[in-house]
Amino acid sequence: MIAYIAQNYWLLWTILAVICLIIELGSGDFFVTCFAIGALGALVVSLVDIPLWVQVIVFAAVSALSILFIRPPLVRLLHATGPNRLSNAEALIGRQGTVVDKISPHHHGYVKIDGDVWKAVTKADEEIGEGEKVRVISMESIIVTVERCH
């Protein structure tokens, strides 16, 4: 097995690149992606049958250059909407939806917002019937508080 890997370093670099990309899925800051790019650079060099120590230097150099020149534009692109962009739940506040199961003053109902159905309550002492348009005014956990649209 070790003899096979020693003759096929490209496989090692491919595995490293894939692992880095999988780790990047959890972090989302494009830092680990730069190491995946470095591994791809080393993979290309390994196909020319260059010694491992040169491949490691290429990996380090390409990774460092990626951190300096590729990561900053990717991060700017990710945060193009600003540093205070709303998360999924926060983005619901102010959105309009349609009641799919009536909401009573002391009982919850359900509201459909952009194709998703949310458990909903109202602060008003009135019933909001099925089919009526509502606006989300707050959210606590997975329950939205709504008011009838005027």
CSV table of N, CA and C in Angstrom, one decimal:
chain,number,residue,atom,x,y,z
A,1,MET,N,0.8,-1.2,0.0
A,1,MET,CA,0.0,0.0,0.0
A,1,MET,C,0.9,1.3,0.0
A,2,ILE,N,1.9,1.3,0.9
A,2,ILE,CA,2.8,2.4,0.9
A,2,ILE,C,3.5,2.6,-0.3
A,3,ALA,N,4.0,1.5,-0.9
A,3,ALA,CA,4.7,1.5,-2.2
A,3,ALA,C,3.8,2.1,-3.3
A,4,TYR,N,2.5,1.7,-3.3
A,4,TYR,CA,1.6,2.3,-4.3
A,4,TYR,C,1.4,3.8,-4.1
A,5,ILE,N,1.2,4.3,-2.9
A,5,ILE,CA,1.1,5.7,-2.7
A,5,ILE,C,2.4,6.4,-3.0
A,6,ALA,N,3.6,5.8,-2.8
A,6,ALA,CA,4.8,6.5,-3.1
A,6,ALA,C,5.0,6.6,-4.6
A,7,GLN,N,4.4,5.7,-5.4
A,7,GLN,CA,4.4,5.8,-6.8
A,7,GLN,C,3.3,6.7,-7.4
A,8,ASN,N,2.3,7.0,-6.6
A,8,ASN,CA,1.1,7.7,-7.1
A,8,ASN,C,0.8,8.8,-6.1
A,9,TYR,N,1.7,9.8,-5.9
A,9,TYR,CA,1.4,10.9,-5.0
A,9,TYR,C,0.2,11.7,-5.4
A,10,TRP,N,-0.2,11.7,-6.7
A,10,TRP,CA,-1.3,12.4,-7.1
A,10,TRP,C,-2.6,12.0,-6.4
A,11,LEU,N,-2.6,10.7,-6.0
A,11,LEU,CA,-3.8,10.2,-5.2
A,11,LEU,C,-3.8,10.9,-3.8
A,12,LEU,N,-2.7,11.0,-3.2
A,12,LEU,CA,-2.6,11.6,-1.9
A,12,LEU,C,-3.0,13.1,-2.0
A,13,TRP,N,-2.6,13.8,-3.0
A,13,TRP,CA,-3.0,15.2,-3.1
A,13,TRP,C,-4.5,15.4,-3.5
A,14,THR,N,-5.0,14.4,-4.2
A,14,THR,CA,-6.5,14.4,-4.5
A,14,THR,C,-7.3,14.2,-3.3
A,15,ILE,N,-6.9,13.2,-2.5
A,15,ILE,CA,-7.6,13.0,-1.2
A,15,ILE,C,-7.5,14.2,-0.3
A,16,LEU,N,-6.3,14.8,-0.2
A,16,LEU,CA,-6.2,16.0,0.6
A,16,LEU,C,-7.1,17.1,0.2
A,17,ALA,N,-7.1,17.3,-1.1
A,17,ALA,CA,-8.0,18.4,-1.7
A,17,ALA,C,-9.5,18.1,-1.4
A,18,VAL,N,-9.9,16.9,-1.5
A,18,VAL,CA,-11.3,16.6,-1.2
A,18,VAL,C,-11.6,16.7,0.3
A,19,ILE,N,-10.7,16.3,1.1
A,19,ILE,CA,-10.9,16.5,2.6
A,19,ILE,C,-11.0,18.0,2.9
A,20,CYS,N,-10.1,18.8,2.3
A,20,CYS,CA,-10.1,20.2,2.6
A,20,CYS,C,-11.5,20.8,2.1
A,21,LEU,N,-12.0,20.4,1.0
A,21,LEU,CA,-13.2,21.0,0.5
A,21,LEU,C,-14.4,20.5,1.4
A,22,ILE,N,-14.3,19.3,1.9
A,22,ILE,CA,-15.4,18.8,2.9
A,22,ILE,C,-15.3,19.7,4.2
A,23,ILE,N,-14.1,19.9,4.7
A,23,ILE,CA,-14.0,20.7,5.9
A,23,ILE,C,-14.5,22.1,5.6
A,24,GLU,N,-14.2,22.6,4.4
A,24,GLU,CA,-14.7,24.0,4.1
A,24,GLU,C,-16.2,24.1,4.2
A,25,LEU,N,-16.9,23.1,3.8
A,25,LEU,CA,-18.3,23.1,3.9
A,25,LEU,C,-18.8,23.5,5.3
A,26,GLY,N,-18.1,23.1,6.3
A,26,GLY,CA,-18.4,23.4,7.7
A,26,GLY,C,-18.0,24.8,8.2
A,27,SER,N,-16.9,25.3,7.6
A,27,SER,CA,-16.4,26.6,8.0
A,27,SER,C,-16.9,27.8,7.3
A,28,GLY,N,-16.9,27.7,5.9
A,28,GLY,CA,-17.5,28.8,5.1
A,28,GLY,C,-16.7,30.1,5.1
A,29,ASP,N,-15.4,30.1,5.4
A,29,ASP,CA,-14.6,31.3,5.4
A,29,ASP,C,-13.5,31.3,4.3
A,30,PHE,N,-13.5,30.3,3.5
A,30,PHE,CA,-12.6,30.1,2.3
A,30,PHE,C,-11.2,29.9,2.7
A,31,PHE,N,-10.9,29.7,4.0
A,31,PHE,CA,-9.5,29.5,4.4
A,31,PHE,C,-9.0,28.1,4.0
A,32,VAL,N,-9.8,27.1,4.3
A,32,VAL,CA,-9.4,25.8,4.0
A,32,VAL,C,-9.4,25.5,2.5
A,33,THR,N,-10.2,26.3,1.8
A,33,THR,CA,-10.3,26.1,0.3
A,33,THR,C,-8.9,26.4,-0.2
A,34,CYS,N,-8.2,27.4,0.4
A,34,CYS,CA,-6.8,27.7,-0.1
A,34,CYS,C,-5.9,26.5,0.0
A,35,PHE,N,-6.1,25.7,1.0
A,35,PHE,CA,-5.2,24.5,1.1
A,35,PHE,C,-5.7,23.4,0.0
A,36,ALA,N,-6.9,23.4,-0.3
A,36,ALA,CA,-7.4,22.5,-1.4
A,36,ALA,C,-6.8,23.0,-2.7
A,37,ILE,N,-6.7,24.3,-2.9
A,37,ILE,CA,-6.1,24.8,-4.1
A,37,ILE,C,-4.6,24.4,-4.1
A,38,GLY,N,-3.9,24.6,-3.0
A,38,GLY,CA,-2.5,24.2,-2.9
A,38,GLY,C,-2.3,22.7,-3.2
A,39,ALA,N,-3.3,21.9,-2.7
A,39,ALA,CA,-3.2,20.4,-3.0
A,39,ALA,C,-3.3,20.1,-4.5
A,40,LEU,N,-4.2,20.9,-5.1
A,40,LEU,CA,-4.4,20.8,-6.6
A,40,LEU,C,-3.1,21.2,-7.3
A,41,GLY,N,-2.4,22.2,-6.8
A,41,GLY,CA,-1.2,22.6,-7.4
A,41,GLY,C,-0.1,21.5,-7.3
A,42,ALA,N,-0.1,20.9,-6.1
A,42,ALA,CA,0.9,19.8,-5.9
A,42,ALA,C,0.5,18.6,-6.7
A,43,LEU,N,-0.8,18.4,-6.9
A,43,LEU,CA,-1.2,17.3,-7.7
A,43,LEU,C,-0.7,17.4,-9.1
A,44,VAL,N,-0.8,18.6,-9.7
A,44,VAL,CA,-0.3,18.8,-11.1
A,44,VAL,C,1.2,18.6,-11.1
A,45,VAL,N,1.9,19.0,-10.1
A,45,VAL,CA,3.4,18.8,-10.1
A,45,VAL,C,3.7,17.3,-10.0
A,46,SER,N,2.9,16.6,-9.2
A,46,SER,CA,3.2,15.2,-9.0
A,46,SER,C,3.0,14.4,-10.2
A,47,LEU,N,2.2,14.9,-11.1
A,47,LEU,CA,2.0,14.1,-12.4
A,47,LEU,C,3.3,14.1,-13.3
A,48,VAL,N,4.2,15.1,-13.0
A,48,VAL,CA,5.4,15.2,-13.8
A,48,VAL,C,6.5,14.3,-13.1
A,49,ASP,N,6.2,13.6,-12.1
A,49,ASP,CA,7.1,12.7,-11.4
A,49,ASP,C,8.3,13.5,-10.7
A,50,ILE,N,7.9,14.5,-10.0
A,50,ILE,CA,8.9,15.4,-9.2
A,50,ILE,C,8.9,14.8,-7.8
A,51,PRO,N,10.1,14.9,-7.1
A,51,PRO,CA,10.2,14.4,-5.7
A,51,PRO,C,9.1,15.0,-4.8
A,52,LEU,N,8.8,14.2,-3.8
A,52,LEU,CA,7.8,14.6,-2.8
A,52,LEU,C,8.2,16.0,-2.1
A,53,TRP,N,9.4,16.2,-1.8
A,53,TRP,CA,9.8,17.5,-1.1
A,53,TRP,C,9.5,18.7,-2.0
A,54,VAL,N,9.6,18.6,-3.3
A,54,VAL,CA,9.2,19.7,-4.2
A,54,VAL,C,7.7,19.8,-4.2
A,55,GLN,N,7.0,18.7,-4.2
A,55,GLN,CA,5.5,18.8,-4.2
A,55,GLN,C,5.0,19.5,-2.9
A,56,VAL,N,5.7,19.2,-1.8
A,56,VAL,CA,5.3,19.8,-0.5
A,56,VAL,C,5.5,21.3,-0.6
A,57,ILE,N,6.7,21.7,-1.2
A,57,ILE,CA,7.0,23.2,-1.3
A,57,ILE,C,6.0,23.8,-2.3
A,58,VAL,N,5.6,23.2,-3.3
A,58,VAL,CA,4.6,23.7,-4.2
A,58,VAL,C,3.2,23.8,-3.5
A,59,PHE,N,2.9,22.8,-2.7
A,59,PHE,CA,1.7,22.9,-1.9
A,59,PHE,C,1.7,24.1,-1.0
A,60,ALA,N,2.7,24.3,-0.3
A,60,ALA,CA,2.8,25.4,0.7
A,60,ALA,C,2.8,26.7,-0.1
A,61,ALA,N,3.5,26.8,-1.2
A,61,ALA,CA,3.6,28.1,-1.9
A,61,ALA,C,2.2,28.4,-2.5
A,62,VAL,N,1.6,27.5,-3.2
A,62,VAL,CA,0.3,27.7,-3.8
A,62,VAL,C,-0.8,28.0,-2.8
A,63,SER,N,-0.7,27.4,-1.6
A,63,SER,CA,-1.7,27.6,-0.5
A,63,SER,C,-1.5,29.0,0.0
A,64,ALA,N,-0.2,29.5,0.2
A,64,ALA,CA,0.0,30.8,0.7
A,64,ALA,C,-0.4,31.9,-0.3
A,65,LEU,N,-0.1,31.6,-1.6
A,65,LEU,CA,-0.6,32.6,-2.6
A,65,LEU,C,-2.1,32.7,-2.7
A,66,SER,N,-2.7,31.5,-2.5
A,66,SER,CA,-4.2,31.5,-2.5
A,66,SER,C,-4.8,32.3,-1.4
A,67,ILE,N,-4.1,32.2,-0.2
A,67,ILE,CA,-4.6,32.9,1.0
A,67,ILE,C,-4.4,34.4,0.7
A,68,LEU,N,-3.4,34.8,0.1
A,68,LEU,CA,-3.1,36.2,-0.2
A,68,LEU,C,-3.9,36.8,-1.3
A,69,PHE,N,-4.1,36.0,-2.4
A,69,PHE,CA,-4.7,36.6,-3.6
A,69,PHE,C,-6.1,36.1,-4.0
A,70,ILE,N,-6.5,34.9,-3.6
A,70,ILE,CA,-7.8,34.3,-4.0
A,70,ILE,C,-8.8,34.5,-2.9
A,71,ARG,N,-8.4,34.3,-1.6
A,71,ARG,CA,-9.3,34.3,-0.5
A,71,ARG,C,-10.0,35.7,-0.3
A,72,PRO,N,-9.2,36.8,-0.3
A,72,PRO,CA,-9.8,38.1,-0.1
A,72,PRO,C,-11.0,38.5,-1.1
A,73,PRO,N,-10.8,38.2,-2.4
A,73,PRO,CA,-12.0,38.5,-3.3
A,73,PRO,C,-13.2,37.6,-3.0
A,74,LEU,N,-12.9,36.3,-2.6
A,74,LEU,CA,-14.0,35.4,-2.3
A,74,LEU,C,-14.7,35.9,-1.0
A,75,VAL,N,-14.0,36.3,0.0
A,75,VAL,CA,-14.7,36.8,1.2
A,75,VAL,C,-15.5,38.1,0.9
A,76,ARG,N,-14.9,39.0,0.1
A,76,ARG,CA,-15.7,40.2,-0.3
A,76,ARG,C,-16.9,39.8,-1.0
A,77,LEU,N,-16.9,38.9,-1.9
A,77,LEU,CA,-18.0,38.4,-2.6
A,77,LEU,C,-19.1,37.8,-1.7
A,78,LEU,N,-18.6,37.0,-0.7
A,78,LEU,CA,-19.5,36.4,0.2
A,78,LEU,C,-20.2,37.5,1.1
A,79,HIS,N,-19.5,38.5,1.4
A,79,HIS,CA,-20.1,39.6,2.3
A,79,HIS,C,-20.5,40.8,1.5
A,80,ALA,N,-20.9,40.6,0.2
A,80,ALA,CA,-21.2,41.7,-0.6
A,80,ALA,C,-22.5,42.5,-0.2
A,81,THR,N,-23.4,41.8,0.5
A,81,THR,CA,-24.6,42.4,1.0
A,81,THR,C,-24.4,43.2,2.3
A,82,GLY,N,-23.2,43.1,2.8
A,82,GLY,CA,-22.9,43.9,4.1
A,82,GLY,C,-22.6,42.9,5.2
A,83,PRO,N,-22.0,43.5,6.3
A,83,PRO,CA,-21.7,42.6,7.4
A,83,PRO,C,-22.9,42.3,8.3
A,84,ASN,N,-24.0,43.0,8.1
A,84,ASN,CA,-25.1,42.8,9.0
A,84,ASN,C,-26.3,42.1,8.2
A,85,ARG,N,-25.9,41.2,7.4
A,85,ARG,CA,-27.0,40.5,6.6
A,85,ARG,C,-27.8,39.6,7.6
A,86,LEU,N,-29.0,39.4,7.3
A,86,LEU,CA,-29.9,38.7,8.2
A,86,LEU,C,-29.8,37.2,8.0
A,87,SER,N,-29.9,36.4,9.0
A,87,SER,CA,-30.0,35.0,8.9
A,87,SER,C,-31.4,34.6,8.5
A,88,ASN,N,-31.5,33.3,8.3
A,88,ASN,CA,-32.8,32.8,7.8
A,88,ASN,C,-34.0,33.2,8.7
A,89,ALA,N,-33.9,33.0,10.0
A,89,ALA,CA,-35.0,33.3,10.9
A,89,ALA,C,-35.2,34.8,11.0
A,90,GLU,N,-34.1,35.6,11.1
A,90,GLU,CA,-34.2,37.0,11.2
A,90,GLU,C,-34.8,37.6,9.9
A,91,ALA,N,-34.5,37.0,8.8
A,91,ALA,CA,-35.0,37.5,7.5
A,91,ALA,C,-36.5,37.4,7.4
A,92,LEU,N,-37.2,36.6,8.2
A,92,LEU,CA,-38.6,36.4,8.2
A,92,LEU,C,-39.4,37.7,8.7
A,93,ILE,N,-38.8,38.4,9.6
A,93,ILE,CA,-39.4,39.5,10.3
A,93,ILE,C,-39.7,40.6,9.2
A,94,GLY,N,-41.0,41.0,9.1
A,94,GLY,CA,-41.4,41.9,8.1
A,94,GLY,C,-42.0,41.3,6.9
A,95,ARG,N,-41.8,40.0,6.7
A,95,ARG,CA,-42.2,39.3,5.5
A,95,ARG,C,-43.7,39.0,5.6
A,96,GLN,N,-44.4,38.9,4.4
A,96,GLN,CA,-45.8,38.6,4.4
A,96,GLN,C,-46.0,37.1,4.1
A,97,GLY,N,-47.1,36.6,4.6
A,97,GLY,CA,-47.5,35.2,4.3
A,97,GLY,C,-49.0,35.1,4.3
A,98,THR,N,-49.4,33.9,4.1
A,98,THR,CA,-50.8,33.5,4.0
A,98,THR,C,-51.2,32.5,5.1
A,99,VAL,N,-52.2,32.7,5.8
A,99,VAL,CA,-52.7,31.8,6.8
A,99,VAL,C,-53.2,30.5,6.2
A,100,VAL,N,-52.7,29.4,6.6
A,100,VAL,CA,-53.1,28.1,6.0
A,100,VAL,C,-53.9,27.3,7.0
A,101,ASP,N,-53.9,27.7,8.3
A,101,ASP,CA,-54.7,27.1,9.4
A,101,ASP,C,-55.0,28.3,10.3
A,102,LYS,N,-56.3,28.5,10.6
A,102,LYS,CA,-56.7,29.7,11.3
A,102,LYS,C,-55.9,29.9,12.6
A,103,ILE,N,-55.7,31.2,13.0
A,103,ILE,CA,-55.0,31.5,14.2
A,103,ILE,C,-56.0,32.2,15.1
A,104,SER,N,-56.2,31.6,16.3
A,104,SER,CA,-57.1,32.1,17.3
A,104,SER,C,-56.3,32.9,18.4
A,105,PRO,N,-56.9,33.7,19.2
A,105,PRO,CA,-56.2,34.5,20.2
A,105,PRO,C,-55.3,33.7,21.1
A,106,HIS,N,-55.8,32.5,21.5
A,106,HIS,CA,-55.0,31.8,22.5
A,106,HIS,C,-54.6,30.4,21.9
A,107,HIS,N,-54.6,30.2,20.6
A,107,HIS,CA,-54.3,29.0,20.0
A,107,HIS,C,-53.4,29.3,18.7
A,108,HIS,N,-52.5,28.5,18.5
A,108,HIS,CA,-51.6,28.7,17.3
A,108,HIS,C,-52.3,28.2,16.0
A,109,GLY,N,-51.8,28.7,14.9
A,109,GLY,CA,-52.2,28.3,13.6
A,109,GLY,C,-51.0,28.1,12.8
A,110,TYR,N,-51.1,28.1,11.4
A,110,TYR,CA,-50.0,28.0,10.6
A,110,TYR,C,-50.0,29.0,9.4
A,111,VAL,N,-48.8,29.5,9.1
A,111,VAL,CA,-48.7,30.5,8.1
A,111,VAL,C,-47.7,30.0,7.0
A,112,LYS,N,-48.0,30.2,5.7
A,112,LYS,CA,-47.1,29.9,4.7
A,112,LYS,C,-46.4,31.1,4.2
A,113,ILE,N,-45.0,31.1,4.3
A,113,ILE,CA,-44.2,32.2,3.9
A,113,ILE,C,-43.2,31.7,2.9
A,114,ASP,N,-43.2,32.2,1.7
A,114,ASP,CA,-42.2,31.7,0.6
A,114,ASP,C,-42.2,30.2,0.5
A,115,GLY,N,-43.3,29.5,0.6
A,115,GLY,CA,-43.3,28.1,0.4
A,115,GLY,C,-43.1,27.3,1.6
A,116,ASP,N,-42.7,27.9,2.7
A,116,ASP,CA,-42.5,27.2,4.0
A,116,ASP,C,-43.6,27.5,4.9
A,117,VAL,N,-44.0,26.5,5.7
A,117,VAL,CA,-45.1,26.6,6.6
A,117,VAL,C,-44.6,26.8,8.0
A,118,TRP,N,-45.0,27.8,8.7
A,118,TRP,CA,-44.5,28.1,10.1
A,118,TRP,C,-45.7,28.1,11.1
A,119,LYS,N,-45.4,27.7,12.3
A,119,LYS,CA,-46.3,27.8,13.4
A,119,LYS,C,-46.4,29.2,13.7
A,120,ALA,N,-47.7,29.7,13.9
A,120,ALA,CA,-47.9,31.1,14.1
A,120,ALA,C,-48.9,31.4,15.2
A,121,VAL,N,-48.6,32.5,15.9
A,121,VAL,CA,-49.5,33.1,16.9
A,121,VAL,C,-49.8,34.5,16.6
A,122,THR,N,-50.8,35.1,17.3
A,122,THR,CA,-51.0,36.5,17.1
A,122,THR,C,-51.2,37.2,18.5
A,123,LYS,N,-50.8,38.4,18.6
A,123,LYS,CA,-50.9,39.2,19.9
A,123,LYS,C,-52.3,39.8,20.0
A,124,ALA,N,-53.0,40.0,18.9
A,124,ALA,CA,-54.3,40.6,18.8
A,124,ALA,C,-55.3,39.6,19.4
A,125,ASP,N,-56.4,40.2,20.0
A,125,ASP,CA,-57.5,39.3,20.5
A,125,ASP,C,-58.5,39.1,19.4
A,126,GLU,N,-58.1,38.7,18.3
A,126,GLU,CA,-59.0,38.4,17.2
A,126,GLU,C,-58.5,37.2,16.4
A,127,GLU,N,-59.4,36.5,15.8
A,127,GLU,CA,-59.1,35.4,15.0
A,127,GLU,C,-58.7,35.8,13.6
A,128,ILE,N,-57.6,35.2,13.1
A,128,ILE,CA,-57.2,35.4,11.7
A,128,ILE,C,-57.5,34.2,10.9
A,129,GLY,N,-58.4,34.3,9.9
A,129,GLY,CA,-58.9,33.1,9.2
A,129,GLY,C,-57.9,32.6,8.1
A,130,GLU,N,-58.2,31.4,7.6
A,130,GLU,CA,-57.5,30.8,6.6
A,130,GLU,C,-57.6,31.6,5.3
A,131,GLY,N,-56.4,31.8,4.6
A,131,GLY,CA,-56.4,32.6,3.4
A,131,GLY,C,-56.1,34.1,3.5
A,132,GLU,N,-56.1,34.6,4.8
A,132,GLU,CA,-55.8,36.0,5.0
A,132,GLU,C,-54.3,36.2,5.0
A,133,LYS,N,-54.0,37.5,4.5
A,133,LYS,CA,-52.6,37.9,4.5
A,133,LYS,C,-52.1,38.4,5.8
A,134,VAL,N,-50.9,38.0,6.3
A,134,VAL,CA,-50.4,38.5,7.5
A,134,VAL,C,-48.9,38.9,7.3
A,135,ARG,N,-48.4,39.6,8.3
A,135,ARG,CA,-47.0,40.1,8.3
A,135,ARG,C,-46.4,39.6,9.6
A,136,VAL,N,-45.2,39.1,9.5
A,136,VAL,CA,-44.4,38.6,10.7
A,136,VAL,C,-43.9,39.8,11.4
A,137,ILE,N,-44.2,39.9,12.7
A,137,ILE,CA,-43.7,41.0,13.5
A,137,ILE,C,-42.6,40.6,14.5
A,138,SER,N,-42.6,39.3,14.8
A,138,SER,CA,-41.5,38.8,15.7
A,138,SER,C,-41.4,37.3,15.5
A,139,MET,N,-40.3,36.8,16.2
A,139,MET,CA,-40.1,35.3,16.1
A,139,MET,C,-39.5,34.9,17.4
A,140,GLU,N,-40.0,33.8,17.9
A,140,GLU,CA,-39.4,33.2,19.1
A,140,GLU,C,-39.3,31.7,18.8
A,141,SER,N,-38.0,31.2,18.8
A,141,SER,CA,-37.7,29.9,18.4
A,141,SER,C,-38.2,29.6,17.0
A,142,ILE,N,-39.2,28.7,16.9
A,142,ILE,CA,-39.7,28.4,15.5
A,142,ILE,C,-41.2,28.9,15.4
A,143,ILE,N,-41.6,29.7,16.3
A,143,ILE,CA,-43.0,30.2,16.2
A,143,ILE,C,-42.9,31.7,15.9
A,144,VAL,N,-43.7,32.0,14.8
A,144,VAL,CA,-43.7,33.4,14.4
A,144,VAL,C,-44.9,34.1,14.9
A,145,THR,N,-44.8,35.4,15.3
A,145,THR,CA,-45.9,36.2,15.7
A,145,THR,C,-46.3,37.1,14.6
A,146,VAL,N,-47.6,37.0,14.2
A,146,VAL,CA,-48.0,37.7,13.0
A,146,VAL,C,-49.2,38.7,13.4
A,147,GLU,N,-49.4,39.7,12.4
A,147,GLU,CA,-50.5,40.6,12.5
A,147,GLU,C,-51.1,40.6,11.1
A,148,ARG,N,-52.4,40.9,11.1
A,148,ARG,CA,-53.2,41.0,9.9
A,148,ARG,C,-52.6,42.2,9.1
A,149,CYS,N,-52.4,42.0,7.8
A,149,CYS,CA,-52.0,43.1,6.9
A,149,CYS,C,-53.1,44.0,6.7
A,150,HIS,N,-52.8,45.3,6.7
A,150,HIS,CA,-53.8,46.4,6.6
A,150,HIS,C,-53.8,46.9,5.2
